[in-house]
């Protein structure tokens, strides 16, 4: 069995306790990893703190050069990284419409490169006889990144790269379900970065709590569930840590009566089921106008029946297993609850016999708000399709949910769709697609889906503090 350790101050760090990493396609362990403790948090913070003065004062050019070298190294090691991600997460190497571990590694390279192109130059906001006022952006210090299991490498990259770009040092703690690609990435990056600039520790909630309450960590960037985000926020108050919280979503998609059902069907299916529904900004509640309800359901069911579900390492597989047993159990529970409360099963609905955490793409009709499957984030391959008749009512219903990550409007009338988009209480709205992100467009949630944004200049700003210097000339 392959062995993995933490990496602190440029050195591999093992531990007395270890844990097994399970391949969800087989339901069996395939690697063993050192299990970190609060003492390892201390060690990593000391290393990151020690590395901070030199890294933060290094020139922008040298940081950019190192980041580009890391992107190139990632590219050279792409096949190994893809294998690791598919084995620990379950997503196929290629996947439905190309959304798989190849895209995850490719996206990680692209994001790393793109992040080098953003900068936050100092601004002069006054320069006259009275005074000169300059506004500078400074790194915060030690940034801790805590990541989930659904896009383990890509989300780590989203956290790490803007932090490094702006001169911070970093400790990353991956999910214990999927630590391996992150550890391997940090090992590779440490062949380029000075020791202590980027460290990886592993661990459970005790390690998470030690990070959140640590007095010498300046910022936490967290992607994960809303419940964990709230716990982090409360402990982070001890030293007023800066926070970026990317939390759960329950994105509504609203299909207007004027769509060409055949034309949008594939994109709609992709929006709901890519990565097996385990993406924060997947479309999770689909509202369809009554005049085309039957047609939309039929088009989605047709695709669901054709999709190839299986072990992501096998050629031609489009959708893999659920990432872990708890998530599979949740999907089963929400499916059963929906069916017990009057939902009609159109396709799927049964766990696959045999090894692994497989559940086929499942679509449930004749369901409405007030059912758990609609109100809660399922984070898996079971989609509720809800019939509506009045568009103003459906916007109000979509907004009633406590989440506010994303939403989408599907229509051939772009002016109307844009007006409706502005009425959704979410951080992102897509028109005629759902969930697509890119390195230069800010992304983040409102309401209980989070605080702050990632990506682009606005995302970069979150890794800095503002210093205003005023020189009096009187
Ligand atoms: P999770 O909250 O259970 O775990 C996320 C991370 O937090 C893991 O590394 C975990 O070990 C760590 N953690 C656990 N307890 C902690 C504690 N007390 N203090 C600090 N860290 C702790 O989430 P998950 O199940 O891994 O991920 C699924 C959730 O993530 C879904 O709700 C999904 O919507 C959300 N998500 C959001 C986004 C976004 O950008 N908004 C992206 C991906 C996933």
Short mmCIF file of C-alpha atoms and ligand atoms in Angstrom, two decimals:
data_model
loop_
_atom_site.label_atom_id
_atom_site.label_comp_id
_atom_site.label_asym_id
_atom_site.label_seq_id
_atom_site.Cartn_x
_atom_site.Cartn_y
_atom_site.Cartn_z
CA UNK A 1 0.00 0.00 0.00
CA UNK A 2 1.38 3.43 -0.95
CA UNK A 3 2.41 5.54 2.09
CA UNK A 4 1.94 9.30 2.39
CA UNK A 5 3.20 11.75 5.03
CA UNK A 6 2.67 15.38 5.91
CA UNK A 7 5.22 17.94 4.72
CA UNK A 8 6.32 20.72 7.05
CA UNK A 9 9.25 23.12 6.57
CA UNK A 10 10.30 21.23 3.46
CA UNK A 11 10.54 17.92 5.38
CA UNK A 12 8.33 14.84 5.29
CA UNK A 13 6.67 14.41 8.68
CA UNK A 14 5.16 11.09 9.70
CA UNK A 15 3.11 10.38 12.82
CA UNK A 16 2.37 7.57 15.26
CA UNK A 17 -1.22 7.37 14.06
CA UNK A 18 -2.13 6.77 10.44
CA UNK A 19 -5.36 6.43 8.50
CA UNK A 20 -6.39 4.55 5.38
CA UNK A 21 -7.61 6.25 2.22
CA UNK A 22 -10.44 4.37 0.53
CA UNK A 23 -11.00 4.03 -3.21
CA UNK A 24 -14.77 4.65 -3.41
CA UNK A 25 -15.10 2.63 -6.63
CA UNK A 26 -14.04 -0.47 -4.66
CA UNK A 27 -14.96 0.53 -1.11
CA UNK A 28 -11.46 -0.60 -0.11
CA UNK A 29 -8.32 1.16 1.16
CA UNK A 30 -5.49 1.69 -1.30
CA UNK A 31 -3.14 4.05 0.55
CA UNK A 32 -2.09 4.92 4.08
CA UNK A 33 -1.44 8.41 5.37
CA UNK A 34 0.09 10.02 8.46
CA UNK A 35 -2.60 11.47 10.74
CA UNK A 36 -1.79 14.94 12.02
CA UNK A 37 -2.53 16.35 15.47
CA UNK A 38 -2.78 19.84 17.00
CA UNK A 39 0.99 19.59 17.70
CA UNK A 40 1.57 19.35 13.95
CA UNK A 41 -0.49 22.52 13.47
CA UNK A 42 1.96 24.27 15.81
CA UNK A 43 4.96 22.94 13.91
CA UNK A 44 3.51 24.01 10.56
CA UNK A 45 2.60 27.48 11.85
CA UNK A 46 6.15 27.95 13.18
CA UNK A 47 7.61 26.92 9.81
CA UNK A 48 5.24 29.16 7.84
CA UNK A 49 5.89 32.08 10.20
CA UNK A 50 9.66 31.63 9.86
CA UNK A 51 9.39 31.60 6.05
CA UNK A 52 7.11 34.63 5.87
CA UNK A 53 9.58 37.57 6.06
CA UNK A 54 11.70 36.39 3.16
CA UNK A 55 8.81 35.18 1.01
CA UNK A 56 6.70 38.29 1.54
CA UNK A 57 9.66 40.52 0.67
CA UNK A 58 10.68 38.53 -2.39
CA UNK A 59 10.00 40.29 -5.68
CA UNK A 60 6.72 39.75 -7.50
CA UNK A 61 8.74 38.50 -10.49
CA UNK A 62 10.44 35.77 -8.48
CA UNK A 63 7.14 34.61 -6.98
CA UNK A 64 5.56 34.54 -10.44
CA UNK A 65 8.51 32.60 -11.82
CA UNK A 66 8.16 29.98 -9.10
CA UNK A 67 4.40 29.68 -9.60
CA UNK A 68 4.87 29.15 -13.33
CA UNK A 69 7.52 26.52 -12.60
CA UNK A 70 5.03 24.77 -10.30
CA UNK A 71 2.41 24.82 -13.09
CA UNK A 72 4.94 23.24 -15.47
CA UNK A 73 5.82 20.56 -12.91
CA UNK A 74 2.13 19.78 -12.42
CA UNK A 75 1.81 19.38 -16.17
CA UNK A 76 4.77 16.97 -16.27
CA UNK A 77 3.16 14.91 -13.52
CA UNK A 78 -0.38 15.06 -14.87
CA UNK A 79 -0.92 11.29 -15.38
CA UNK A 80 0.15 10.50 -11.80
CA UNK A 81 -2.03 13.29 -10.38
CA UNK A 82 -5.04 12.13 -12.43
CA UNK A 83 -4.64 8.55 -11.17
CA UNK A 84 -4.43 9.73 -7.57
CA UNK A 85 -7.53 11.91 -7.88
CA UNK A 86 -9.58 9.20 -9.58
CA UNK A 87 -8.55 6.64 -6.97
CA UNK A 88 -9.20 8.80 -3.91
CA UNK A 89 -12.21 10.79 -5.14
CA UNK A 90 -13.85 8.40 -7.62
CA UNK A 91 -14.34 10.86 -10.49
CA UNK A 92 -13.46 9.34 -13.88
CA UNK A 93 -10.22 10.21 -15.63
CA UNK A 94 -12.23 11.93 -18.38
CA UNK A 95 -15.88 11.90 -17.30
CA UNK A 96 -19.20 13.11 -18.68
CA UNK A 97 -18.50 15.94 -21.15
CA UNK A 98 -14.83 15.90 -20.13
CA UNK A 99 -15.46 16.71 -16.46
CA UNK A 100 -13.11 14.36 -14.65
CA UNK A 101 -9.68 14.25 -13.03
CA UNK A 102 -8.01 15.34 -16.29
CA UNK A 103 -10.04 18.52 -16.11
CA UNK A 104 -9.21 18.88 -12.42
CA UNK A 105 -5.46 18.76 -13.04
CA UNK A 106 -5.75 20.84 -16.24
CA UNK A 107 -7.80 23.43 -14.34
CA UNK A 108 -5.21 23.47 -11.54
CA UNK A 109 -2.47 24.27 -14.06
CA UNK A 110 -4.59 26.93 -15.78
CA UNK A 111 -5.57 28.58 -12.49
CA UNK A 112 -1.97 28.65 -11.30
CA UNK A 113 -0.88 30.31 -14.52
CA UNK A 114 -3.78 32.77 -14.58
CA UNK A 115 -3.22 33.81 -10.97
CA UNK A 116 0.27 35.01 -11.88
CA UNK A 117 -1.27 37.54 -14.26
CA UNK A 118 -3.24 39.43 -11.59
CA UNK A 119 -1.59 42.12 -9.51
CA UNK A 120 -2.53 44.69 -6.92
CA UNK A 121 -0.29 47.70 -7.49
CA UNK A 122 -0.18 50.51 -4.96
CA UNK A 123 -2.51 53.42 -5.69
CA UNK A 124 -2.01 57.13 -5.14
CA UNK A 125 -5.32 58.65 -4.25
CA UNK A 126 -4.08 62.17 -3.47
CA UNK A 127 -0.90 63.99 -4.50
CA UNK A 128 -1.12 67.75 -4.03
CA UNK A 129 0.17 70.65 -1.89
CA UNK A 130 -1.69 69.36 1.13
CA UNK A 131 -0.62 65.72 1.20
CA UNK A 132 0.29 62.58 -0.60
CA UNK A 133 -1.86 59.53 0.17
CA UNK A 134 -0.78 56.09 -1.02
CA UNK A 135 -2.73 52.88 -0.59
CA UNK A 136 -0.72 49.67 -0.46
CA UNK A 137 -1.74 46.02 -0.38
CA UNK A 138 0.24 43.88 2.06
CA UNK A 139 0.21 40.11 2.61
CA UNK A 140 -1.58 38.95 5.74
CA UNK A 141 1.02 36.48 7.04
CA UNK A 142 0.21 32.78 7.53
CA UNK A 143 -2.83 31.56 5.61
CA UNK A 144 -4.48 28.23 6.43
CA UNK A 145 -6.44 26.48 3.70
CA UNK A 146 -9.00 23.81 4.63
CA UNK A 147 -10.43 21.88 1.71
CA UNK A 148 -13.27 19.40 1.01
CA UNK A 149 -13.23 16.07 -0.85
CA UNK A 150 -15.17 16.88 -4.02
CA UNK A 151 -12.45 18.71 -6.05
CA UNK A 152 -9.48 18.02 -3.79
CA UNK A 153 -6.64 19.38 -5.90
CA UNK A 154 -8.43 22.18 -7.74
CA UNK A 155 -9.88 23.73 -4.58
CA UNK A 156 -6.48 23.54 -2.86
CA UNK A 157 -4.98 25.38 -5.85
CA UNK A 158 -7.75 28.00 -5.66
CA UNK A 159 -6.71 28.67 -2.06
CA UNK A 160 -2.94 28.33 -2.29
CA UNK A 161 -2.09 30.26 -5.47
CA UNK A 162 -3.56 33.69 -4.65
CA UNK A 163 -2.07 33.38 -1.16
CA UNK A 164 1.42 32.71 -2.52
CA UNK A 165 1.04 35.30 -5.28
CA UNK A 166 0.42 38.04 -2.71
CA UNK A 167 3.35 36.99 -0.48
CA UNK A 168 1.67 34.90 2.23
CA UNK A 169 2.93 31.55 3.47
CA UNK A 170 0.49 28.66 3.58
CA UNK A 171 -0.60 25.58 5.51
CA UNK A 172 -3.07 23.39 3.67
CA UNK A 173 -5.23 20.77 5.37
CA UNK A 174 -7.03 18.51 2.90
CA UNK A 175 -10.08 16.40 3.69
CA UNK A 176 -9.13 13.07 5.30
CA UNK A 177 -11.20 11.41 2.53
CA UNK A 178 -8.96 12.82 -0.23
CA UNK A 179 -5.56 13.96 1.08
CA UNK A 180 -3.28 12.33 -1.50
CA UNK A 181 -3.29 14.57 -4.57
CA UNK A 182 -2.81 17.58 -2.29
CA UNK A 183 0.12 15.95 -0.48
CA UNK A 184 1.75 14.95 -3.76
CA UNK A 185 1.20 18.46 -5.13
CA UNK A 186 2.84 20.03 -2.06
CA UNK A 187 5.79 17.63 -2.41
CA UNK A 188 6.24 18.74 -6.02
CA UNK A 189 5.85 22.43 -5.20
CA UNK A 190 8.43 22.11 -2.41
CA UNK A 191 11.08 21.21 -4.98
CA UNK A 192 10.65 24.81 -6.18
CA UNK A 193 9.55 26.84 -3.14
CA UNK A 194 11.75 27.72 -0.13
CA UNK A 195 11.07 25.51 2.96
CA UNK A 196 8.09 26.54 5.06
CA UNK A 197 6.35 28.57 2.33
CA UNK A 198 3.85 25.78 1.62
CA UNK A 199 3.14 23.06 4.19
CA UNK A 200 0.58 20.26 4.27
CA UNK A 201 -0.88 18.70 7.40
CA UNK A 202 -3.63 16.11 7.70
CA UNK A 203 -6.29 15.59 10.31
CA UNK A 204 -9.84 15.64 11.52
CA UNK A 205 -11.95 18.16 13.41
CA UNK A 206 -9.39 18.42 16.27
CA UNK A 207 -6.79 19.64 13.79
CA UNK A 208 -9.41 21.91 12.19
CA UNK A 209 -10.26 23.43 15.57
CA UNK A 210 -6.55 23.91 16.37
CA UNK A 211 -6.16 25.82 13.08
CA UNK A 212 -9.26 27.97 13.67
CA UNK A 213 -8.18 28.99 17.16
CA UNK A 214 -4.42 29.30 16.51
CA UNK A 215 -3.19 32.76 17.53
CA UNK A 216 -0.49 32.90 14.85
CA UNK A 217 -2.61 32.15 11.78
CA UNK A 218 -3.86 35.31 10.08
CA UNK A 219 -6.43 34.01 7.65
CA UNK A 220 -8.43 30.89 6.93
CA UNK A 221 -9.75 30.12 3.50
CA UNK A 222 -12.26 27.32 3.85
CA UNK A 223 -14.36 25.39 1.38
CA UNK A 224 -16.78 22.90 2.82
CA UNK A 225 -20.09 22.58 4.61
CA UNK A 226 -21.96 25.48 6.16
CA UNK A 227 -21.91 23.77 9.58
CA UNK A 228 -18.09 23.51 9.61
CA UNK A 229 -17.82 27.07 8.26
CA UNK A 230 -19.79 28.36 11.25
CA UNK A 231 -17.56 26.45 13.68
CA UNK A 232 -14.46 27.93 12.02
CA UNK A 233 -15.93 31.42 12.14
CA UNK A 234 -16.66 31.23 15.84
CA UNK A 235 -13.17 29.94 16.78
CA UNK A 236 -11.45 32.33 14.37
CA UNK A 237 -12.75 35.27 16.39
CA UNK A 238 -10.02 34.61 19.00
CA UNK A 239 -7.51 36.66 17.00
CA UNK A 240 -9.88 38.18 14.39
CA UNK A 241 -8.65 35.99 11.55
CA UNK A 242 -9.62 37.08 8.07
CA UNK A 243 -11.99 34.57 6.52
CA UNK A 244 -13.04 33.44 3.10
CA UNK A 245 -15.80 30.87 3.47
CA UNK A 246 -17.08 28.98 0.43
CA UNK A 247 -19.93 26.92 1.85
CA UNK A 248 -22.82 24.75 0.82
CA UNK A 249 -25.20 25.57 -1.99
CA UNK A 250 -28.68 24.53 -3.03
CA UNK A 251 -28.72 26.13 -6.46
CA UNK A 252 -32.03 26.52 -8.26
CA UNK A 253 -32.28 26.32 -12.04
CA UNK A 254 -35.38 27.90 -13.56
CA UNK A 255 -36.44 26.77 -17.03
CA UNK A 256 -38.76 29.21 -18.84
CA UNK A 257 -41.41 27.98 -21.29
CA UNK A 258 -39.61 29.37 -24.37
CA UNK A 259 -36.56 27.04 -24.32
CA UNK A 260 -35.72 24.53 -27.03
CA UNK A 261 -35.82 21.44 -24.82
CA UNK A 262 -33.69 19.24 -27.07
CA UNK A 263 -31.07 21.96 -27.42
CA UNK A 264 -30.58 22.55 -23.68
CA UNK A 265 -31.04 18.97 -22.44
CA UNK A 266 -27.36 17.96 -22.44
CA UNK A 267 -26.18 21.18 -20.75
CA UNK A 268 -28.99 20.88 -18.20
CA UNK A 269 -28.06 17.29 -17.38
CA UNK A 270 -24.40 18.25 -17.11
CA UNK A 271 -25.26 21.11 -14.76
CA UNK A 272 -27.02 18.72 -12.38
CA UNK A 273 -24.96 15.55 -12.58
CA UNK A 274 -21.34 16.46 -13.37
CA UNK A 275 -18.98 15.05 -10.74
CA UNK A 276 -21.99 12.95 -9.67
CA UNK A 277 -23.76 16.04 -8.30
CA UNK A 278 -20.92 16.54 -5.82
CA UNK A 279 -20.02 20.09 -6.77
CA UNK A 280 -20.96 23.09 -4.65
CA UNK A 281 -22.42 24.90 -7.65
CA UNK A 282 -24.24 21.97 -9.23
CA UNK A 283 -27.85 22.67 -10.15
CA UNK A 284 -29.65 21.01 -7.21
CA UNK A 285 -33.32 22.06 -7.59
CA UNK A 286 -34.75 22.20 -11.10
CA UNK A 287 -37.90 24.33 -11.58
CA UNK A 288 -39.58 23.75 -14.95
CA UNK A 289 -42.59 25.56 -16.43
CA UNK A 290 -45.67 23.34 -16.57
CA UNK A 291 -46.01 23.71 -20.37
CA UNK A 292 -42.71 21.87 -20.98
CA UNK A 293 -42.42 19.88 -17.74
CA UNK A 294 -43.03 16.46 -19.32
CA UNK A 295 -40.66 17.16 -22.22
CA UNK A 296 -37.80 18.31 -19.96
CA UNK A 297 -38.23 15.30 -17.67
CA UNK A 298 -38.24 12.93 -20.65
CA UNK A 299 -35.10 14.50 -22.17
CA UNK A 300 -33.17 14.25 -18.87
CA UNK A 301 -34.31 10.67 -18.27
CA UNK A 302 -33.10 9.68 -21.74
CA UNK A 303 -29.58 10.96 -20.98
CA UNK A 304 -29.59 9.44 -17.48
CA UNK A 305 -30.28 6.02 -18.98
CA UNK A 306 -27.41 6.34 -21.48
CA UNK A 307 -24.71 7.58 -19.09
CA UNK A 308 -21.97 5.06 -18.27
CA UNK A 309 -21.49 4.69 -14.51
CA UNK A 310 -18.50 2.73 -13.21
CA UNK A 311 -14.93 2.68 -11.94
CA UNK A 312 -13.37 5.95 -13.06
CA UNK A 313 -10.14 4.22 -14.05
CA UNK A 314 -11.99 2.24 -16.74
CA UNK A 315 -12.14 3.58 -20.28
CA UNK A 316 -15.40 5.21 -21.30
CA UNK A 317 -16.80 5.65 -17.78
CA UNK A 318 -18.64 8.98 -17.49
CA UNK A 319 -19.76 9.04 -13.86
CA UNK A 320 -18.02 7.37 -10.92
CA UNK A 321 -19.20 6.39 -7.44
CA UNK A 322 -20.21 8.70 -4.60
CA UNK A 323 -17.01 9.75 -2.84
CA UNK A 324 -17.82 8.19 0.54
CA UNK A 325 -20.27 5.93 2.32
CA UNK A 326 -21.80 8.73 4.44
CA UNK A 327 -22.59 10.71 1.28
CA UNK A 328 -24.11 7.62 -0.34
CA UNK A 329 -26.27 7.07 2.75
CA UNK A 330 -27.43 10.68 2.62
CA UNK A 331 -28.44 10.36 -1.03
CA UNK A 332 -30.36 7.14 -0.27
CA UNK A 333 -32.08 8.78 2.69
CA UNK A 334 -33.17 11.86 0.71
CA UNK A 335 -34.34 9.70 -2.21
CA UNK A 336 -36.43 7.47 0.06
CA UNK A 337 -37.86 10.48 1.87
CA UNK A 338 -38.84 12.11 -1.44
CA UNK A 339 -40.55 8.93 -2.65
CA UNK A 340 -42.35 8.46 0.68
CA UNK A 341 -43.66 12.00 0.35
CA UNK A 342 -45.31 11.63 -3.04
CA UNK A 343 -42.38 12.02 -5.46
CA UNK A 344 -42.42 9.98 -8.67
CA UNK A 345 -39.24 8.09 -9.51
CA UNK A 346 -38.47 8.65 -13.20
CA UNK A 347 -35.10 6.92 -13.38
CA UNK A 348 -32.46 5.44 -11.03
CA UNK A 349 -33.15 5.24 -7.32
CA UNK A 350 -31.44 1.95 -6.47
CA UNK A 351 -27.94 1.41 -5.06
CA UNK A 352 -25.85 -0.72 -7.40
CA UNK A 353 -25.14 -4.21 -6.07
CA UNK A 354 -21.49 -5.11 -5.45
CA UNK A 355 -18.44 -3.16 -4.33
CA UNK A 356 -18.14 0.61 -4.21
CA UNK A 357 -20.48 3.48 -3.43
CA UNK A 358 -22.46 3.52 -6.67
CA UNK A 359 -25.84 5.23 -7.09
CA UNK A 360 -27.12 5.91 -10.62
CA UNK A 361 -28.30 9.32 -11.86
CA UNK A 362 -31.76 9.62 -10.30
CA UNK A 363 -34.58 11.99 -11.23
CA UNK A 364 -37.64 12.54 -9.07
CA UNK A 365 -40.73 14.40 -10.38
CA UNK A 366 -44.00 15.60 -8.80
CA UNK A 367 -42.17 17.04 -5.84
CA UNK A 368 -42.17 20.52 -4.31
CA UNK A 369 -40.59 22.72 -1.69
CA UNK A 370 -41.17 21.47 1.83
CA UNK A 371 -39.64 18.10 0.88
CA UNK A 372 -36.14 17.43 2.22
CA UNK A 373 -34.74 16.66 -1.23
CA UNK A 374 -35.70 20.16 -2.39
CA UNK A 375 -34.94 22.09 0.79
CA UNK A 376 -31.60 20.47 1.68
CA UNK A 377 -28.36 20.18 -0.27
CA UNK A 378 -28.25 16.57 -1.55
CA UNK A 379 -24.67 16.80 -2.92
CA UNK A 380 -25.20 13.71 -5.03
CA UNK A 381 -26.85 12.28 -8.15
CA UNK A 382 -30.52 12.71 -7.24
CA UNK A 383 -32.38 15.61 -8.81
CA UNK A 384 -35.80 16.95 -7.81
CA UNK A 385 -37.74 18.43 -10.76
CA UNK A 386 -40.43 20.85 -9.61
CA UNK A 387 -43.31 22.11 -11.77
CA UNK A 388 -44.23 25.81 -11.69
CA UNK A 389 -46.75 28.01 -13.47
CA UNK A 390 -45.85 31.61 -12.52
CA UNK A 391 -42.34 32.98 -12.96
CA UNK A 392 -42.56 35.60 -10.19
CA UNK A 393 -43.68 32.94 -7.76
CA UNK A 394 -40.82 30.64 -8.72
CA UNK A 395 -38.21 33.37 -8.17
CA UNK A 396 -39.65 33.96 -4.70
CA UNK A 397 -39.57 30.21 -3.98
CA UNK A 398 -35.98 29.90 -5.20
CA UNK A 399 -34.97 32.79 -2.94
CA UNK A 400 -36.64 31.30 0.13
CA UNK A 401 -33.78 28.84 0.60
CA UNK A 402 -31.14 29.81 3.17
CA UNK A 403 -28.33 29.10 0.68
CA UNK A 404 -27.26 31.71 -1.84
CA UNK A 405 -24.41 30.26 -3.87
CA UNK A 406 -25.63 30.15 -7.49
CA UNK A 407 -28.67 29.92 -9.70
CA UNK A 408 -29.55 29.77 -13.36
CA UNK A 409 -32.20 30.93 -15.81
CA UNK A 410 -32.78 28.95 -18.99
CA UNK A 411 -34.53 30.88 -21.77
CA UNK A 412 -34.16 32.06 -25.36
CA UNK A 413 -35.22 35.57 -24.25
CA UNK A 414 -31.90 36.88 -22.91
CA UNK A 415 -33.31 40.26 -21.85
CA UNK A 416 -35.98 38.59 -19.72
CA UNK A 417 -33.47 36.05 -18.37
CA UNK A 418 -31.10 38.88 -17.37
CA UNK A 419 -33.89 40.71 -15.52
CA UNK A 420 -34.83 37.53 -13.68
CA UNK A 421 -31.16 36.78 -12.93
CA UNK A 422 -30.84 40.08 -11.08
CA UNK A 423 -33.74 39.03 -8.82
CA UNK A 424 -32.01 35.87 -7.58
CA UNK A 425 -30.37 36.24 -4.17
CA UNK A 426 -27.17 34.39 -5.06
CA UNK A 427 -23.49 35.16 -5.59
CA UNK A 428 -23.56 33.88 -9.19
CA UNK A 429 -26.26 33.49 -11.80
CA UNK A 430 -25.74 31.71 -15.09
CA UNK A 431 -27.96 32.07 -18.14
CA UNK A 432 -28.34 28.91 -20.25
CA UNK A 433 -25.62 27.08 -18.33
CA UNK A 434 -24.90 26.45 -14.66
CA UNK A 435 -21.84 26.29 -12.45
CA UNK A 436 -19.08 27.21 -14.90
CA UNK A 437 -16.26 29.14 -13.20
CA UNK A 438 -13.13 30.76 -14.58
CA UNK A 439 -9.99 32.31 -13.06
CA UNK A 440 -10.85 35.97 -13.74
CA UNK A 441 -14.53 36.02 -12.71
CA UNK A 442 -15.29 36.40 -8.98
CA UNK A 443 -17.16 33.50 -7.39
CA UNK A 444 -18.63 33.28 -3.91
CA UNK A 445 -21.82 32.81 -1.96
CA UNK A 446 -24.25 35.09 -0.17
CA UNK A 447 -26.61 34.28 2.71
CA UNK A 448 -25.47 31.00 4.32
CA UNK A 449 -23.34 30.00 1.34
CA UNK A 450 -20.38 31.98 2.51
CA UNK A 451 -18.38 35.12 2.95
CA UNK A 452 -16.04 36.68 0.41
CA UNK A 453 -15.13 35.72 -3.13
CA UNK A 454 -12.42 33.77 -4.89
CA UNK A 455 -10.76 34.36 -8.30
CA UNK A 456 -9.63 37.40 -10.21
CA UNK A 457 -8.62 40.67 -8.65
CA UNK A 458 -11.39 40.67 -6.06
CA UNK A 459 -10.31 37.20 -4.97
CA UNK A 460 -6.68 38.26 -4.77
CA UNK A 461 -7.56 41.24 -2.57
CA UNK A 462 -8.84 38.84 0.09
CA UNK A 463 -5.28 37.69 0.77
CA UNK A 464 -4.09 41.19 1.58
CA UNK A 465 -4.67 43.98 4.05
CA UNK A 466 -4.79 47.64 3.11
CA UNK A 467 -2.17 50.06 4.37
CA UNK A 468 -2.73 53.75 3.79
CA UNK A 469 0.32 56.01 4.06
CA UNK A 470 -0.30 59.74 4.29
CA UNK A 471 2.56 62.25 4.00
CA UNK A 472 1.58 65.69 5.17
CA UNK A 473 2.87 68.55 3.05
CA UNK A 474 1.57 71.37 5.20
P1 LIG B 1 -16.86 19.41 5.54
O1 LIG B 1 -17.25 20.72 6.10
O2 LIG B 1 -17.32 18.18 6.23
O3 LIG B 1 -15.28 19.26 5.47
C1 LIG B 1 -14.47 20.23 4.81
C2 LIG B 1 -13.11 20.29 5.47
O4 LIG B 1 -13.25 20.78 6.80
C3 LIG B 1 -12.38 18.95 5.59
O5 LIG B 1 -11.00 19.16 5.36
C4 LIG B 1 -12.63 18.58 7.04
O6 LIG B 1 -11.66 17.70 7.57
C5 LIG B 1 -12.53 19.93 7.70
N1 LIG B 1 -13.13 20.03 9.04
C6 LIG B 1 -13.98 19.18 9.64
N2 LIG B 1 -14.30 19.63 10.88
C7 LIG B 1 -13.62 20.79 11.05
C8 LIG B 1 -13.53 21.73 12.10
N3 LIG B 1 -14.19 21.59 13.25
N4 LIG B 1 -12.76 22.83 11.91
C9 LIG B 1 -12.09 23.03 10.76
N5 LIG B 1 -12.12 22.15 9.72
C10 LIG B 1 -12.88 21.05 9.87
O7 LIG B 1 -17.31 19.42 4.01
P2 LIG B 1 -17.19 18.25 2.95
O8 LIG B 1 -18.22 17.22 3.28
O9 LIG B 1 -15.77 17.85 2.80
O10 LIG B 1 -17.60 19.00 1.59
C11 LIG B 1 -18.91 19.09 1.13
C12 LIG B 1 -19.48 20.47 1.38
O11 LIG B 1 -18.62 21.45 0.82
C13 LIG B 1 -20.81 20.69 0.67
O12 LIG B 1 -21.71 21.35 1.53
C14 LIG B 1 -20.47 21.60 -0.49
O13 LIG B 1 -21.53 22.39 -0.96
C15 LIG B 1 -19.37 22.41 0.08
N6 LIG B 1 -18.55 22.98 -0.98
C16 LIG B 1 -18.65 24.32 -1.21
C17 LIG B 1 -17.93 24.89 -2.25
C18 LIG B 1 -18.01 26.37 -2.54
O14 LIG B 1 -17.18 26.88 -3.29
N7 LIG B 1 -18.96 27.08 -1.99
C19 LIG B 1 -17.09 24.10 -3.04
C20 LIG B 1 -17.02 22.74 -2.75
C21 LIG B 1 -17.75 22.18 -1.72
#
